[in-house]
Coordinates of C-alpha atoms in Angstrom, one line a residue:
M1 CA -0.1 -0.1 0.0
L2 CA 1.5 3.4 -1.0
L3 CA -0.5 5.2 1.8
F4 CA -1.0 8.5 0.1
V5 CA -3.0 10.4 2.9
S6 CA -0.1 12.8 3.5
L7 CA -0.8 14.1 0.1
A8 CA -4.0 15.7 1.5
L9 CA -6.0 14.3 -1.4
P10 CA -9.7 14.7 -1.7
T11 CA -11.8 12.5 0.9
P12 CA -13.0 9.9 -1.4
Y13 CA -9.4 9.0 -1.8
R14 CA -8.5 8.7 1.7
G15 CA -8.6 5.4 3.6
S16 CA -8.2 4.9 7.4
T17 CA -4.9 3.1 7.2
K18 CA -3.1 5.6 4.8
G19 CA -0.5 7.8 5.8
Q20 CA 2.3 5.6 7.1
S21 CA 5.2 4.2 5.2
P22 CA 5.5 0.5 5.0
A23 CA 5.9 -1.0 8.5
I24 CA 9.6 -2.0 8.6
N25 CA 11.6 -3.3 11.6
E26 CA 15.2 -2.1 11.1
D27 CA 16.4 -5.2 12.9
W28 CA 15.3 -7.2 9.8
I29 CA 18.1 -5.5 7.9
Y30 CA 20.6 -6.5 10.5
Q31 CA 19.1 -10.2 10.1
I32 CA 19.4 -9.9 6.4
S33 CA 23.0 -9.1 6.8
Q34 CA 23.3 -12.2 8.6
Q35 CA 21.8 -14.3 5.8
D36 CA 18.5 -14.7 7.6
S37 CA 16.1 -15.6 4.9
A38 CA 12.9 -15.4 6.9
A39 CA 13.8 -11.7 7.7
F40 CA 14.5 -11.2 4.2
S41 CA 11.1 -12.8 3.1
L42 CA 9.1 -10.4 5.6
F43 CA 11.4 -7.4 4.4
Y44 CA 10.3 -8.2 0.9
E45 CA 6.7 -8.9 1.5
Q46 CA 6.2 -5.4 3.5
T47 CA 8.0 -3.3 0.9
K48 CA 7.6 -5.0 -2.5
S49 CA 4.6 -2.9 -3.7
A50 CA 6.2 0.3 -2.7
V51 CA 9.4 -0.4 -4.3
Y52 CA 7.7 -1.5 -7.6
A53 CA 5.8 1.6 -7.6
F54 CA 8.6 4.0 -7.1
A55 CA 10.6 2.1 -9.7
L56 CA 7.6 2.5 -12.2
S57 CA 7.3 5.9 -11.5
M58 CA 10.7 6.6 -12.7
L59 CA 10.8 4.2 -15.7
K60 CA 7.0 4.0 -16.8
N61 CA 7.9 0.6 -18.1
Q62 CA 6.3 -2.6 -16.2
E63 CA 9.2 -5.0 -17.1
D64 CA 12.0 -2.4 -16.4
A65 CA 10.3 -1.6 -13.2
L66 CA 10.2 -5.4 -12.3
D67 CA 13.9 -5.7 -13.2
V68 CA 14.8 -2.8 -11.1
M69 CA 12.9 -4.2 -8.3
Q70 CA 14.7 -7.5 -8.4
E71 CA 18.1 -5.7 -8.5
T72 CA 17.0 -3.5 -5.6
Y73 CA 16.6 -6.6 -3.2
L74 CA 19.7 -8.2 -4.6
K75 CA 21.4 -5.1 -3.6
I76 CA 19.7 -4.8 -0.2
R77 CA 21.0 -8.2 0.5
A78 CA 24.4 -7.6 -0.6
A79 CA 24.5 -4.1 1.3
A80 CA 22.7 -4.8 4.4
H81 CA 25.9 -5.0 6.3
L82 CA 26.6 -1.3 5.4
Y83 CA 23.2 -0.2 6.6
Q84 CA 23.4 2.5 9.4
P85 CA 20.2 2.6 11.8
M86 CA 18.6 5.9 11.2
G87 CA 14.8 5.3 12.0
K88 CA 14.2 5.5 8.2
P89 CA 14.9 2.1 6.5
M90 CA 12.6 3.1 3.6
A91 CA 14.6 6.1 2.7
W92 CA 17.6 3.9 2.4
V93 CA 15.6 1.6 0.2
Y94 CA 14.4 4.1 -2.2
T95 CA 17.8 5.6 -2.4
I96 CA 19.0 2.2 -3.8
T97 CA 16.1 1.9 -6.0
R98 CA 16.4 5.5 -7.4
N99 CA 20.2 5.0 -8.1
L100 CA 19.4 1.7 -10.1
C101 CA 16.6 3.5 -11.9
L102 CA 19.0 6.2 -13.1
M103 CA 21.7 3.6 -14.0
H104 CA 19.0 1.9 -16.1
L105 CA 17.9 5.1 -17.8
R106 CA 21.3 6.1 -18.6
S107 CA 22.4 2.9 -19.9
H108 CA 19.4 2.5 -22.2
S109 CA 20.1 6.1 -23.5
R110 CA 23.4 5.1 -24.9
Y111 CA 21.8 2.5 -27.2
Q112 CA 18.5 4.1 -28.3
E113 CA 16.7 7.4 -28.1
L114 CA 13.9 6.8 -25.7
P115 CA 10.8 9.0 -25.4
E116 CA 11.0 11.5 -22.6
E117 CA 7.8 10.2 -21.0
P118 CA 6.9 6.6 -22.5
E119 CA 3.1 5.5 -22.4
L120 CA 2.3 3.5 -19.4
A121 CA 1.0 0.0 -20.0
P122 CA -2.6 -0.9 -18.9
D123 CA -1.5 -3.7 -16.8
A124 CA 1.6 -2.0 -15.3
L125 CA -0.1 -1.4 -11.9
H126 CA -1.1 -5.1 -11.4
F127 CA 1.6 -5.2 -8.7
V128 CA -0.3 -2.6 -6.5
A129 CA -3.1 -4.4 -4.9
D130 CA -4.9 -1.6 -3.5
P131 CA -7.5 0.3 -5.8
D132 CA -7.1 3.7 -4.1
D133 CA -3.2 3.5 -4.5
R134 CA -3.6 2.5 -8.3
L135 CA -5.8 5.4 -8.6
V136 CA -3.5 7.8 -7.1
L137 CA -0.4 6.2 -8.7
T138 CA -1.8 6.3 -12.2
A139 CA -2.5 10.2 -11.6
V140 CA 1.2 10.5 -10.4
L141 CA 2.5 8.7 -13.4
N142 CA 0.4 10.4 -15.9
V143 CA 0.2 14.0 -14.4
L144 CA 3.7 14.6 -13.0
S145 CA 7.1 15.0 -14.4
L146 CA 10.0 12.7 -13.5
Q147 CA 11.4 14.8 -10.9
E148 CA 8.0 15.6 -9.5
R149 CA 7.1 11.9 -9.2
S150 CA 10.3 11.3 -7.2
I151 CA 9.7 14.2 -4.8
V152 CA 6.1 13.2 -4.2
L153 CA 6.8 9.4 -3.6
L154 CA 9.9 9.9 -1.6
H155 CA 8.2 12.2 0.8
A156 CA 4.6 10.5 0.8
V157 CA 6.0 6.8 0.9
S158 CA 9.3 6.8 2.5
G159 CA 8.7 9.7 4.8
M160 CA 11.8 11.8 3.8
K161 CA 12.0 15.1 4.8
H162 CA 12.1 17.8 2.2
Q163 CA 15.6 18.7 2.9
E164 CA 16.9 15.2 2.6
I165 CA 14.9 14.8 -0.9
A166 CA 16.6 18.1 -1.9
S167 CA 20.0 16.8 -1.2
L168 CA 19.5 13.5 -2.9
L169 CA 18.1 15.1 -6.0
S170 CA 20.9 17.8 -5.7
I171 CA 18.4 20.5 -6.0
G172 CA 17.8 23.6 -3.6
L173 CA 15.4 23.3 -0.8
S174 CA 13.2 26.0 -2.1
T175 CA 13.1 24.6 -5.6
E176 CA 12.2 21.0 -4.1
L177 CA 9.4 22.7 -2.0
S178 CA 7.9 24.6 -5.0
K179 CA 7.8 21.3 -7.0
Y180 CA 6.2 19.5 -4.3
H181 CA 3.6 21.9 -3.8
R182 CA 3.0 22.2 -7.7
A183 CA 2.9 18.5 -8.0
L184 CA 0.2 18.3 -5.4
K185 CA -2.2 21.0 -7.1
K186 CA -1.7 19.1 -10.2
L187 CA -2.6 15.6 -8.5
K188 CA -5.7 17.2 -6.8
K189 CA -7.2 18.7 -10.0
A190 CA -6.5 15.5 -11.9
L191 CA -8.4 13.5 -9.1
R192 CA -11.1 16.0 -8.7
E193 CA -11.9 15.9 -12.3
G194 CA -12.2 12.2 -12.1
G195 CA -9.7 11.3 -15.0
Y196 CA -8.7 8.5 -12.9
P197 CA -11.6 6.0 -12.1
H198 CA -11.5 2.9 -10.0
E199 CA -10.8 -0.1 -12.0

């Protein structure tokens, strides 16, 4: 579940459980570093939908997003021993996912000229089970620019602070805040106009 209540979307799109990042126990990351397969399974189940959604938001291609999601979990397994507890494990996960997405985009741009904003496949959101999350994510993917998508999802899903996001994206805090608020206005307008009905 992507948990978008923090976006202050119109009431019909809110749910009683929204507004929190996926429930992650930081101890799981330490256990993963000790080759604990049960901890890895728990971690994967709690985070897979959000990781897929974030990768899809950057790549707008289902197969590429699934590939990056798989690479993300391989990287988590390999780098778990480097994780420094900071109370925000999802911020760490999203940093890994974003870096892999950027590597993927750079790699593909060497061999072919990709459209700036490829079309979203109709079944690309099958991995996101919650219908409200699919509705909002569809709007995110179709209405926002790549940078706006990154800012909104990093803040709403991982709980990263705006200063942290600005640093990660190498932009000024005032620019990040401006883009965030502009993105929210775009989303609210799109959802109010009913352009993204439930499936």
